[in-house]
Coordinates of N, CA and C in Angstrom, one line a residue:
M1 N -8.8 -14.0 1.8 CA -9.1 -12.8 2.6 C -8.0 -12.3 3.4
F2 N -7.2 -13.2 4.1 CA -6.1 -12.7 4.9 C -5.0 -12.1 4.0
K3 N -4.8 -12.7 2.9 CA -3.8 -12.1 2.0 C -4.1 -10.7 1.6
K4 N -5.4 -10.5 1.2 CA -5.8 -9.2 0.7 C -5.7 -8.2 1.9
A5 N -6.2 -8.6 3.1 CA -6.2 -7.7 4.2 C -4.7 -7.3 4.6
F6 N -3.8 -8.2 4.6 CA -2.4 -7.9 4.9 C -1.9 -6.9 3.9
L7 N -2.2 -7.1 2.6 CA -1.7 -6.2 1.6 C -2.3 -4.8 1.7
L8 N -3.5 -4.7 2.1 CA -4.2 -3.4 2.3 C -3.5 -2.7 3.5
L9 N -3.1 -3.4 4.5 CA -2.5 -2.8 5.7 C -1.1 -2.4 5.4
G10 N -0.4 -3.1 4.5 CA 1.0 -2.8 4.2 C 1.1 -1.9 3.0
A11 N 1.0 -0.6 3.2 CA 1.0 0.4 2.1 C 2.4 0.6 1.7
M12 N 2.6 1.1 0.4 CA 4.0 1.3 -0.1 C 4.2 2.8 -0.4
T13 N 5.4 3.3 -0.1 CA 5.9 4.6 -0.5 C 7.3 4.6 -1.0
F14 N 7.8 5.7 -1.5 CA 9.1 5.7 -2.2 C 10.0 6.9 -1.6
A15 N 11.3 6.9 -2.0 CA 12.2 7.9 -1.5 C 13.3 8.2 -2.6
T16 N 14.0 9.4 -2.4 CA 15.1 9.7 -3.3 C 16.1 10.7 -2.7
S17 N 17.1 11.1 -3.5 CA 18.1 12.0 -3.0 C 17.9 13.4 -3.5
A18 N 18.1 13.6 -4.8 CA 17.9 14.9 -5.5 C 16.4 15.1 -5.7
M19 N 15.8 15.8 -4.8 CA 14.3 15.9 -4.8 C 13.8 17.3 -4.8
A20 N 12.7 17.5 -5.5 CA 12.1 18.8 -5.5 C 11.3 19.0 -4.2
V21 N 10.7 17.9 -3.7 CA 10.0 17.9 -2.4 C 10.6 16.7 -1.6
E22 N 10.3 16.7 -0.3 CA 10.8 15.7 0.6 C 10.2 14.3 0.2
S23 N 11.0 13.3 0.5 CA 10.7 12.0 0.0 C 9.4 11.4 0.6
T24 N 8.9 11.9 1.7 CA 7.7 11.4 2.2 C 6.4 12.0 1.6
N25 N 6.6 13.0 0.8 CA 5.5 13.8 0.2 C 4.7 12.9 -0.7
P26 N 3.3 12.9 -0.6 CA 2.5 12.0 -1.4 C 2.7 12.2 -2.9
F27 N 3.2 13.4 -3.3 CA 3.4 13.6 -4.7 C 4.8 13.5 -5.1
F28 N 5.7 12.9 -4.3 CA 7.1 12.8 -4.6 C 7.4 11.9 -5.8
V29 N 8.3 12.3 -6.7 CA 8.9 11.4 -7.6 C 10.4 11.7 -7.6
P30 N 11.3 10.8 -7.9 CA 12.7 11.1 -8.0 C 13.1 12.1 -9.0
A31 N 14.1 12.9 -8.8 CA 14.6 13.9 -9.9 C 15.1 13.1 -11.0
E32 N 15.3 13.7 -12.2 CA 15.7 13.0 -13.4 C 17.1 12.4 -13.1
N33 N 17.2 11.1 -13.5 CA 18.5 10.3 -13.4 C 18.9 10.0 -12.0
S34 N 18.0 10.1 -11.1 CA 18.4 9.7 -9.7 C 17.5 8.5 -9.2
W35 N 18.0 7.9 -8.2 CA 17.4 6.7 -7.7 C 16.8 6.9 -6.3
A36 N 15.8 6.1 -6.0 CA 15.2 6.1 -4.6 C 15.1 4.7 -4.2
S37 N 15.4 4.5 -2.9 CA 15.2 3.1 -2.3 C 14.4 3.3 -1.1
T38 N 13.4 2.4 -0.9 CA 12.6 2.3 0.3 C 12.6 0.9 0.8
T39 N 13.0 0.7 2.0 CA 13.0 -0.6 2.7 C 12.0 -0.6 3.8
S40 N 11.0 -1.5 3.8 CA 10.0 -1.5 4.8 C 9.8 -2.9 5.5
Y41 N 9.4 -2.8 6.8 CA 9.0 -4.0 7.5 C 7.8 -3.7 8.3
S42 N 6.8 -4.7 8.3 CA 5.6 -4.5 9.0 C 5.1 -5.8 9.6
Y43 N 4.4 -5.6 10.7 CA 3.7 -6.7 11.4 C 2.2 -6.5 11.4
S44 N 1.4 -7.4 11.0 CA 0.0 -7.2 10.9 C -0.8 -8.3 11.5
T45 N -2.0 -8.0 12.0 CA -2.9 -9.0 12.5 C -4.3 -8.7 11.9
V46 N -5.0 -9.8 11.5 CA -6.3 -9.6 10.9 C -7.2 -10.7 11.5
T47 N -8.4 -10.3 12.0 CA -9.3 -11.2 12.6 C -10.6 -11.2 11.8
V48 N -11.1 -12.4 11.4 CA -12.3 -12.6 10.6 C -13.2 -13.4 11.5
K49 N -14.4 -13.0 11.7 CA -15.3 -13.8 12.5 C -16.8 -13.6 12.1
D50 N -17.6 -14.6 12.3 CA -19.0 -14.6 12.1 C -19.7 -15.2 13.3
A51 N -20.9 -15.6 13.1 CA -21.7 -16.1 14.3 C -21.2 -17.4 14.8
T52 N -20.5 -18.2 14.0 CA -20.1 -19.5 14.4 C -18.6 -19.8 14.5
S53 N -17.8 -18.9 13.9 CA -16.3 -19.1 13.9 C -15.5 -17.8 14.0
R54 N -14.3 -18.0 14.4 CA -13.4 -16.9 14.5 C -12.0 -17.3 14.0
T55 N -11.4 -16.6 13.1 CA -10.1 -16.9 12.5 C -9.2 -15.7 12.6
K56 N -7.9 -15.9 13.0 CA -7.0 -14.8 13.2 C -5.7 -15.1 12.4
G57 N -5.3 -14.1 11.7 CA -4.0 -14.2 10.9 C -3.0 -13.3 11.4
Y58 N -1.7 -13.7 11.4 CA -0.6 -12.9 11.8 C 0.4 -12.9 10.6
G59 N 0.8 -11.7 10.2 CA 1.7 -11.5 9.1 C 2.9 -10.6 9.3
H60 N 4.1 -11.1 8.8 CA 5.3 -10.3 8.8 C 5.5 -10.0 7.3
T61 N 5.8 -8.8 6.9 CA 6.0 -8.4 5.5 C 7.3 -7.6 5.4
A62 N 8.2 -8.1 4.5 CA 9.4 -7.3 4.2 C 9.2 -6.8 2.7
M63 N 9.6 -5.5 2.5 CA 9.3 -5.0 1.2 C 10.5 -4.1 0.7
Q64 N 10.9 -4.2 -0.5 CA 12.0 -3.4 -1.1 C 11.5 -2.7 -2.4
T65 N 11.7 -1.4 -2.5 CA 11.3 -0.7 -3.7 C 12.5 0.1 -4.2
L66 N 12.7 0.1 -5.5 CA 13.6 0.9 -6.2 C 12.8 1.8 -7.2
E67 N 13.1 3.1 -7.3 CA 12.4 3.9 -8.2 C 13.4 4.8 -8.9
Y68 N 13.3 5.0 -10.2 CA 14.2 5.8 -11.0 C 13.5 7.0 -11.7
G69 N 14.1 8.1 -11.6 CA 13.5 9.3 -12.2 C 13.8 9.4 -13.7
L70 N 12.8 9.1 -14.6 CA 13.0 9.3 -16.0 C 13.0 10.8 -16.4
S71 N 12.3 11.6 -15.6 CA 12.4 13.1 -15.7 C 12.1 13.6 -14.3
D72 N 12.0 14.9 -14.2 CA 11.7 15.5 -12.9 C 10.2 15.3 -12.5
A73 N 9.4 14.8 -13.5 CA 8.0 14.6 -13.2 C 7.6 13.2 -13.4
W74 N 8.4 12.3 -13.9 CA 8.0 10.9 -14.3 C 9.0 9.9 -13.8
S75 N 8.5 8.9 -13.1 CA 9.3 7.9 -12.5 C 8.8 6.5 -12.9
L76 N 9.8 5.5 -12.8 CA 9.5 4.1 -13.0 C 10.0 3.4 -11.7
G77 N 9.1 2.5 -11.1 CA 9.5 1.9 -9.9 C 9.2 0.4 -9.9
A78 N 10.0 -0.4 -9.1 CA 9.8 -1.8 -9.0 C 9.8 -2.2 -7.5
T79 N 8.8 -3.0 -7.1 CA 8.7 -3.4 -5.7 C 8.7 -4.9 -5.6
V80 N 9.4 -5.5 -4.7 CA 9.4 -6.9 -4.4 C 9.1 -7.1 -2.9
S81 N 8.2 -7.9 -2.5 CA 7.9 -8.1 -1.1 C 7.6 -9.6 -0.8
N82 N 7.8 -10.0 0.4 CA 7.5 -11.3 0.9 C 6.8 -11.3 2.2
D83 N 5.8 -12.2 2.3 CA 5.0 -12.3 3.5 C 5.2 -13.6 4.2
W84 N 5.3 -13.6 5.5 CA 5.3 -14.8 6.4 C 4.1 -14.7 7.2
T85 N 3.2 -15.6 7.0 CA 1.8 -15.6 7.6 C 1.6 -16.8 8.4
K86 N 0.7 -16.7 9.4 CA 0.3 -17.7 10.3 C -1.2 -17.5 10.5
V87 N -2.0 -18.6 10.4 CA -3.5 -18.4 10.5 C -3.9 -19.5 11.5
T88 N -4.7 -19.0 12.5 CA -5.3 -20.0 13.5 C -6.8 -19.6 13.7
G89 N -7.5 -20.6 14.2 CA -8.9 -20.3 14.4 C -9.8 -21.5 14.7
T90 N -11.0 -21.2 15.1 CA -11.9 -22.3 15.5 C -12.3 -23.2 14.3
S91 N -12.2 -22.6 13.1 CA -12.7 -23.4 11.9 C -11.5 -24.2 11.3
L92 N -10.3 -24.1 11.9 CA -9.2 -24.9 11.4 C -8.8 -26.1 12.3
D93 N -8.5 -27.2 11.7 CA -8.1 -28.4 12.5 C -6.7 -28.1 13.1
Q94 N -5.9 -27.3 12.5 CA -4.6 -27.1 13.0 C -4.1 -25.7 12.5
T95 N -3.0 -25.2 13.0 CA -2.4 -23.9 12.6 C -1.9 -24.1 11.2
E96 N -2.2 -23.1 10.3 CA -1.7 -23.1 8.9 C -0.6 -22.0 8.9
E97 N 0.5 -22.3 8.3 CA 1.6 -21.4 8.1 C 2.1 -21.3 6.7
S98 N 2.6 -20.2 6.3 CA 3.1 -20.0 4.9 C 4.2 -19.0 4.9
D99 N 5.3 -19.2 4.2 CA 6.4 -18.2 4.0 C 6.8 -18.1 2.6
K100 N 6.0 -18.6 1.7 CA 6.4 -18.5 0.3 C 5.3 -17.7 -0.5
S101 N 5.4 -16.4 -0.4 CA 4.4 -15.6 -1.0 C 5.1 -14.3 -1.6
I102 N 6.0 -14.5 -2.4 CA 6.8 -13.3 -3.0 C 5.9 -12.6 -4.1
D103 N 5.8 -11.3 -3.9 CA 5.0 -10.5 -4.8 C 5.8 -9.5 -5.5
F104 N 5.4 -9.0 -6.6 CA 6.1 -7.9 -7.2 C 5.2 -6.9 -7.9
E105 N 5.6 -5.7 -8.1 CA 4.8 -4.7 -8.8 C 5.7 -3.7 -9.5
I106 N 5.3 -3.4 -10.8 CA 6.0 -2.4 -11.6 C 5.1 -1.2 -11.7
T107 N 5.6 0.0 -11.3 CA 4.8 1.2 -11.2 C 5.4 2.4 -12.0
S108 N 4.5 3.1 -12.6 CA 4.9 4.4 -13.3 C 4.0 5.5 -12.7
K109 N 4.7 6.6 -12.2 CA 4.0 7.7 -11.7 C 4.4 9.0 -12.5
Y110 N 3.4 9.8 -12.7 CA 3.7 11.0 -13.5 C 3.0 12.2 -12.8
N111 N 3.8 13.3 -12.5 CA 3.2 14.5 -12.0 C 2.7 15.4 -13.1
I112 N 1.4 15.4 -13.3 CA 0.8 16.3 -14.3 C 0.9 17.7 -13.9
L113 N 0.7 18.0 -12.6 CA 0.9 19.3 -12.1 C 1.6 19.2 -10.7
A114 N 2.7 19.9 -10.5 CA 3.5 19.8 -9.3 C 4.2 21.1 -8.9
K115 N 4.4 22.0 -9.8 CA 5.2 23.2 -9.5 C 4.4 24.2 -8.6
D116 N 3.1 24.3 -8.8 CA 2.3 25.3 -8.1 C 1.6 24.6 -6.9
A117 N 0.7 25.3 -6.3 CA 0.0 24.8 -5.1 C -0.8 23.6 -5.4
L118 N -1.4 23.6 -6.6 CA -2.3 22.5 -7.0 C -1.4 21.3 -7.5
K119 N -1.6 20.1 -7.0 CA -0.9 18.9 -7.3 C -1.8 17.9 -8.0
V120 N -1.3 17.3 -9.1 CA -2.1 16.2 -9.8 C -1.1 15.2 -10.2
Q121 N -1.3 13.9 -9.8 CA -0.4 12.8 -10.2 C -1.2 11.6 -10.7
S122 N -0.7 11.0 -11.8 CA -1.3 9.8 -12.3 C -0.5 8.6 -12.0
L123 N -1.1 7.4 -12.0 CA -0.4 6.1 -11.6 C -0.9 5.0 -12.6
L124 N 0.1 4.3 -13.0 CA -0.1 3.0 -13.8 C 0.8 1.9 -13.2
A125 N 0.2 0.7 -13.0 CA 1.0 -0.3 -12.4 C 0.6 -1.7 -12.9
Y126 N 1.5 -2.6 -12.9 CA 1.2 -4.1 -13.1 C 1.9 -4.9 -12.0
G127 N 1.1 -5.8 -11.5 CA 1.7 -6.6 -10.4 C 1.3 -8.1 -10.4
Q128 N 1.9 -8.9 -9.6 CA 1.6 -10.3 -9.5 C 1.8 -10.7 -8.0
E129 N 0.9 -11.5 -7.5 CA 0.9 -12.0 -6.2 C 1.0 -13.5 -6.2
E130 N 2.1 -14.1 -5.7 CA 2.3 -15.5 -5.7 C 1.5 -16.1 -4.5
G131 N 1.4 -17.4 -4.5 CA 0.7 -18.1 -3.4 C -0.8 -17.7 -3.4
Y132 N -1.4 -17.4 -4.5 CA -2.8 -17.0 -4.5 C -3.7 -18.3 -4.4
Y133 N -4.7 -18.2 -3.6 CA -5.6 -19.4 -3.4 C -7.0 -19.0 -4.0
G134 N -7.3 -19.4 -5.2 CA -8.6 -19.1 -5.8 C -9.4 -20.4 -5.9
P135 N -10.5 -20.2 -6.6 CA -11.4 -21.4 -6.8 C -10.7 -22.6 -7.5
L136 N -9.7 -22.3 -8.3 CA -9.0 -23.3 -9.1 C -7.7 -23.8 -8.3
G137 N -7.5 -23.3 -7.1 CA -6.4 -23.8 -6.3 C -5.2 -22.8 -6.3
D138 N -4.0 -23.3 -6.1 CA -2.8 -22.4 -6.0 C -2.5 -21.8 -7.4
G139 N -1.8 -20.7 -7.3 CA -1.4 -20.1 -8.5 C -0.9 -18.7 -8.3
A140 N -1.0 -17.8 -9.2 CA -0.6 -16.4 -9.1 C -1.7 -15.5 -9.5
Y141 N -1.9 -14.4 -8.8 CA -2.9 -13.4 -9.1 C -2.2 -12.3 -9.8
K142 N -2.7 -11.9 -11.0 CA -2.1 -10.9 -11.8 C -3.1 -9.7 -12.0
Y143 N -2.5 -8.5 -12.0 CA -3.5 -7.4 -12.0 C -2.8 -6.2 -12.7
A144 N -3.6 -5.3 -13.2 CA -3.2 -4.0 -13.7 C -3.9 -2.9 -12.8
K145 N -3.3 -1.8 -12.6 CA -3.9 -0.8 -11.8 C -3.7 0.6 -12.4
V146 N -4.8 1.4 -12.3 CA -4.7 2.8 -12.7 C -5.2 3.7 -11.6
G147 N -4.6 4.9 -11.4 CA -5.0 5.7 -10.3 C -4.7 7.2 -10.5
A148 N -5.2 8.0 -9.7 CA -5.0 9.5 -9.8 C -5.0 10.0 -8.4
K149 N -4.2 11.1 -8.2 CA -4.1 11.8 -6.9 C -4.2 13.3 -7.1
V150 N -5.0 14.0 -6.3 CA -5.1 15.5 -6.4 C -4.9 16.1 -5.0
G151 N -4.1 17.1 -4.9 CA -3.9 17.8 -3.6 C -3.6 19.3 -3.8
Y152 N -3.6 20.0 -2.7 CA -3.4 21.4 -2.7 C -2.5 21.8 -1.5
K153 N -1.3 22.4 -1.8 CA -0.4 22.7 -0.8 C -0.7 24.1 -0.1
M154 N -0.8 24.1 1.2 CA -1.2 25.3 1.9 C -0.2 25.5 3.1
G155 N 1.0 26.1 2.8 CA 2.0 26.2 3.8 C 2.6 24.8 4.1
Y156 N 2.5 24.5 5.4 CA 3.0 23.2 5.9 C 2.1 22.0 5.5
W157 N 0.9 22.3 5.2 CA -0.1 21.3 5.0 C -0.5 21.0 3.5
T158 N -0.7 19.8 3.2 CA -1.2 19.4 1.9 C -2.3 18.4 2.0
P159 N -3.6 18.8 2.0 CA -4.7 17.9 1.9 C -4.8 17.3 0.5
Y160 N -5.2 16.0 0.4 CA -5.2 15.4 -0.9 C -6.3 14.2 -0.9
L161 N -6.7 13.9 -2.1 CA -7.6 12.8 -2.4 C -6.9 11.9 -3.4
A162 N -7.1 10.6 -3.3 CA -6.5 9.6 -4.2 C -7.5 8.5 -4.5
G163 N -7.4 7.9 -5.6 CA -8.2 6.7 -5.9 C -7.5 5.8 -6.9
T164 N -7.7 4.5 -6.8 CA -7.2 3.5 -7.7 C -8.3 2.5 -8.1
V165 N -8.1 1.9 -9.3 CA -9.0 0.8 -9.7 C -8.0 -0.3 -10.1
E166 N -8.2 -1.5 -9.5 CA -7.4 -2.6 -9.9 C -8.2 -3.6 -10.7
V167 N -7.6 -4.0 -11.8 CA -8.3 -4.9 -12.8 C -7.5 -6.2 -12.9
P168 N -8.1 -7.4 -12.5 CA -7.4 -8.7 -12.7 C -7.2 -8.9 -14.2
V169 N -6.0 -9.5 -14.5 CA -5.7 -9.8 -15.9 C -5.1 -11.2 -16.0
F170 N -5.3 -11.9 -17.1 CA -4.8 -13.2 -17.4 C -5.3 -14.2 -16.4
Q171 N -6.5 -14.0 -15.9 CA -7.0 -14.9 -14.9 C -8.0 -15.9 -15.6
S172 N -8.2 -17.1 -15.0 CA -9.2 -18.0 -15.5 C -10.6 -17.4 -15.3
K173 N -11.5 -17.8 -16.2 CA -12.9 -17.3 -16.1 C -13.5 -17.6 -14.8
R174 N -13.1 -18.7 -14.1 CA -13.7 -19.1 -12.9 C -12.9 -18.6 -11.7
D175 N -11.9 -17.8 -11.9 CA -11.1 -17.3 -10.8 C -11.5 -15.8 -10.5
D176 N -10.7 -15.1 -9.8 CA -11.0 -13.7 -9.4 C -10.8 -12.8 -10.6
N177 N -11.9 -12.3 -11.2 CA -11.8 -11.4 -12.3 C -12.6 -10.1 -12.0
E178 N -12.9 -9.8 -10.8 CA -13.7 -8.6 -10.4 C -12.8 -7.4 -10.0
L179 N -13.3 -6.2 -10.3 CA -12.6 -5.0 -10.0 C -12.5 -4.8 -8.5
K180 N -11.4 -4.1 -8.1 CA -11.1 -3.7 -6.7 C -10.9 -2.2 -6.7
Y181 N -11.5 -1.5 -5.7 CA -11.4 0.0 -5.7 C -10.7 0.4 -4.3
E182 N -10.0 1.5 -4.4 CA -9.5 2.1 -3.2 C -9.6 3.6 -3.3
G183 N -10.2 4.2 -2.2 CA -10.3 5.7 -2.1 C -9.6 6.2 -0.9
T184 N -8.8 7.3 -1.0 CA -8.1 7.8 0.2 C -8.3 9.3 0.3
A185 N -8.5 9.7 1.5 CA -8.5 11.2 1.9 C -7.4 11.3 2.9
G186 N -6.4 12.2 2.5 CA -5.2 12.3 3.3 C -4.9 13.8 3.7
L187 N -4.1 13.9 4.7 CA -3.5 15.2 5.1 C -2.1 15.0 5.5
Y188 N -1.2 15.7 4.6 CA 0.2 15.6 4.8 C 0.8 16.9 5.4
T189 N 1.7 16.7 6.4 CA 2.3 17.9 7.0 C 3.8 17.7 7.0
Y190 N 4.5 18.8 6.7 CA 6.0 18.8 6.7 C 6.5 20.0 7.4
C191 N 7.3 19.9 8.4 CA 7.9 21.1 9.1 C 9.4 21.0 8.8
P192 N 10.0 21.8 7.9 CA 11.4 21.7 7.6 C 12.3 22.1 8.7
K193 N 11.9 23.0 9.6 CA 12.7 23.4 10.8 C 12.9 22.2 11.7
M194 N 11.9 21.4 11.9 CA 12.0 20.3 12.8 C 12.4 19.0 12.1
K195 N 12.4 19.0 10.8 CA 12.8 17.9 9.9 C 11.8 16.7 10.2
V196 N 10.6 17.0 10.4 CA 9.6 16.0 10.7 C 8.4 16.1 9.7
S197 N 7.9 15.0 9.3 CA 6.7 14.9 8.5 C 5.7 13.9 9.0
V198 N 4.4 14.2 8.9 CA 3.3 13.3 9.3 C 2.3 13.2 8.2
D199 N 1.9 12.0 7.9 CA 0.9 11.8 6.9 C -0.3 11.0 7.5
H200 N -1.5 11.6 7.5 CA -2.7 10.9 8.0 C -3.5 10.5 6.7
Q201 N -4.1 9.3 6.8 CA -4.9 8.7 5.7 C -6.2 8.0 6.2
L202 N -7.3 8.3 5.6 CA -8.5 7.5 5.8 C -8.8 6.8 4.5
K203 N -8.9 5.5 4.5 CA -9.1 4.7 3.3 C -10.3 3.9 3.3
V204 N -10.9 3.6 2.1 CA -11.9 2.7 2.0 C -11.6 1.8 0.8
N205 N -11.7 0.5 1.0 CA -11.4 -0.5 0.0 C -12.7 -1.4 -0.3
Y206 N -13.0 -1.6 -1.6 CA -14.1 -2.4 -1.9 C -13.7 -3.4 -3.0
D207 N -14.0 -4.7 -2.8 CA -13.7 -5.8 -3.7 C -14.9 -6.4 -4.3
E208 N -15.1 -6.3 -5.6 CA -16.4 -6.8 -6.2 C -16.4 -8.4 -6.1
Y209 N -15.2 -9.0 -6.0 CA -15.1 -10.5 -6.0 C -15.9 -11.1 -4.8
D210 N -15.5 -10.6 -3.6 CA -16.2 -11.1 -2.4 C -17.1 -10.1 -1.7
E211 N -17.3 -8.9 -2.4 CA -18.2 -7.9 -1.9 C -17.7 -7.4 -0.5
S212 N -16.4 -7.4 -0.3 CA -15.9 -6.9 1.0 C -15.7 -5.4 1.0
R213 N -15.9 -4.8 2.2 CA -15.7 -3.4 2.4 C -14.8 -3.2 3.6
I214 N -13.7 -2.5 3.5 CA -12.8 -2.3 4.6 C -12.5 -0.8 4.7
Y215 N -12.8 -0.2 5.9 CA -12.5 1.2 6.2 C -11.3 1.2 7.2
S216 N -10.3 2.0 6.9 CA -9.1 2.0 7.8 C -8.6 3.4 7.9
Y217 N -7.8 3.6 9.0 CA -7.1 4.8 9.3 C -5.6 4.5 9.4
G218 N -4.7 5.3 8.8 CA -3.3 5.1 8.8 C -2.6 6.4 9.1
I219 N -1.4 6.3 9.8 CA -0.6 7.4 10.1 C 0.9 7.0 9.9
E220 N 1.7 7.9 9.4 CA 3.1 7.7 9.2 C 3.8 9.0 9.7
A221 N 4.8 8.8 10.6 CA 5.6 9.9 11.1 C 7.0 9.7 10.8
A222 N 7.7 10.7 10.2 CA 9.1 10.5 9.7 C 10.0 11.6 10.2
Y223 N 11.2 11.2 10.4 CA 12.3 12.2 10.7 C 13.3 12.1 9.6
H224 N 13.6 13.3 9.1 CA 14.5 13.5 7.9 C 15.9 13.8 8.4
F225 N 16.8 12.8 8.4 CA 18.1 13.1 8.9 C 18.9 14.0 7.9
T226 N 18.7 13.8 6.6 CA 19.3 14.6 5.6 C 18.2 14.7 4.5
K227 N 18.6 15.4 3.4 CA 17.6 15.5 2.3 C 17.5 14.2 1.5
S228 N 18.3 13.2 1.8 CA 18.3 11.9 1.1 C 18.0 10.7 2.0
V229 N 17.9 11.0 3.3 CA 17.7 9.9 4.3 C 16.5 10.2 5.2
A230 N 15.5 9.4 5.3 CA 14.4 9.6 6.2 C 14.0 8.2 6.8
L231 N 13.7 8.2 8.1 CA 13.2 7.0 8.8 C 11.9 7.3 9.4
S232 N 10.9 6.4 9.2 CA 9.6 6.6 9.7 C 9.0 5.4 10.3
A233 N 8.1 5.7 11.2 CA 7.3 4.6 11.9 C 5.8 4.8 11.4
Y234 N 5.1 3.7 11.1 CA 3.8 3.9 10.6 C 2.8 2.8 11.2
G235 N 1.6 3.1 11.2 CA 0.6 2.2 11.7 C -0.7 2.3 10.9
Q236 N -1.5 1.3 10.9 CA -2.8 1.3 10.2 C -3.8 0.4 11.0
Y237 N -5.0 0.9 11.1 CA -6.0 0.2 11.9 C -7.3 0.1 11.1
I238 N -7.8 -1.1 11.0 CA -9.1 -1.3 10.3 C -10.2 -0.9 11.2
I239 N -10.8 0.2 10.9 CA -11.9 0.7 11.7 C -13.1 -0.2 11.7
D240 N -13.4 -0.6 10.4 CA -14.6 -1.5 10.2 C -14.4 -2.2 8.9
G241 N -14.8 -3.5 8.9 CA -14.7 -4.3 7.7 C -15.7 -5.4 7.7
E242 N -16.2 -5.7 6.5 CA -17.2 -6.8 6.4 C -17.2 -7.4 5.1
E243 N -17.5 -8.7 5.1 CA -17.7 -9.5 3.8 C -19.0 -10.3 4.0
H244 N -20.1 -9.9 3.4 CA -21.4 -10.5 3.7 C -21.7 -10.4 5.2
K245 N -21.8 -11.5 5.9 CA -22.1 -11.4 7.3 C -20.8 -11.7 8.2
T246 N -19.7 -11.5 7.6 CA -18.4 -11.7 8.3 C -17.8 -10.4 8.7
D247 N -17.3 -10.2 9.9 CA -16.6 -9.0 10.4 C -15.1 -9.1 10.2
I248 N -14.5 -8.0 9.8 CA -13.0 -8.0 9.6 C -12.4 -6.9 10.4
H249 N -11.4 -7.2 11.2 CA -10.7 -6.2 12.0 C -9.2 -6.5 12.0
G250 N -8.4 -5.5 12.1 CA -7.0 -5.7 12.1 C -6.2 -4.5 12.3
N251 N -4.8 -4.6 12.4 CA -4.0 -3.5 12.6 C -2.6 -3.8 12.1
T252 N -1.8 -2.8 11.9 CA -0.4 -3.0 11.4 C 0.5 -1.9 12.1
I253 N 1.7 -2.4 12.4 CA 2.8 -1.4 12.8 C 4.0 -1.7 11.9
G254 N 4.8 -0.7 11.7 CA 6.0 -1.0 10.8 C 7.0 0.2 10.8
L255 N 8.1 -0.1 10.2 CA 9.2 0.9 10.0 C 9.5 1.0 8.5
R256 N 10.0 2.2 8.1 CA 10.3 2.4 6.7 C 11.5 3.3 6.6
L257 N 12.5 2.9 5.8 CA 13.7 3.6 5.6 C 13.8 4.1 4.2
R258 N 14.0 5.4 3.9 CA 14.1 5.9 2.6 C 15.5 6.5 2.4
I259 N 16.1 6.0 1.3 CA 17.5 6.5 1.0 C 17.6 6.9 -0.5
G260 N 18.1 8.0 -0.8 CA 18.3 8.5 -2.1 C 19.7 8.4 -2.6
F261 N 20.0 8.2 -3.8 CA 21.3 8.2 -4.4 C 21.3 8.4 -5.9

């Protein structure tokens, strides 16, 4: 549960140099034959409690993404991340710590519509999470993901909706084989004169495996030093979360550097 909650709080984005839109735009992909680098660091806390116990997790996450523009509308990206987590609580005999949880994800994004006000983007991904603890013990959790995003640009503002479905693959029949869903309603704003962008997101995540529901709000504010360099601060807060009769709460703060070349 802590692993999933930390990953939900640590969202990923990309950057580039030769770009049709700013690198923080939800529909951004690198221009053809250009690269984008995004380096992120975040700190998260997640609290899980029920009538008899309370457990709290602390997580530091470092993440690096490289994305390449196969065309002006199609990109291929790779992300590697590592978590350093600490878990304490009334149900534990002692503090549990872990620093060996390297994950990776390969992502393909394609802008079906992008030149006009209406924006449509598709997403395909494959990923693997190390240090997975399932019914059969330690191992790796592997998944495929499909998603879509629709938005409409109105001057400085772009409201958008997005959704993904995650499908576990190559898992044991007794392990996690249930679908996971994420829905997002966002509002992105970019002011070129001030070189500032702000992205608001309301998210809901549902996991069929443990029947958990997590509702969260996130915000990212960025300053664009040049067309190829942007630095942002972001935060995410779990408004409400539950798994059966267990409550889930948490928050994240972090920094993100985008560089294009």
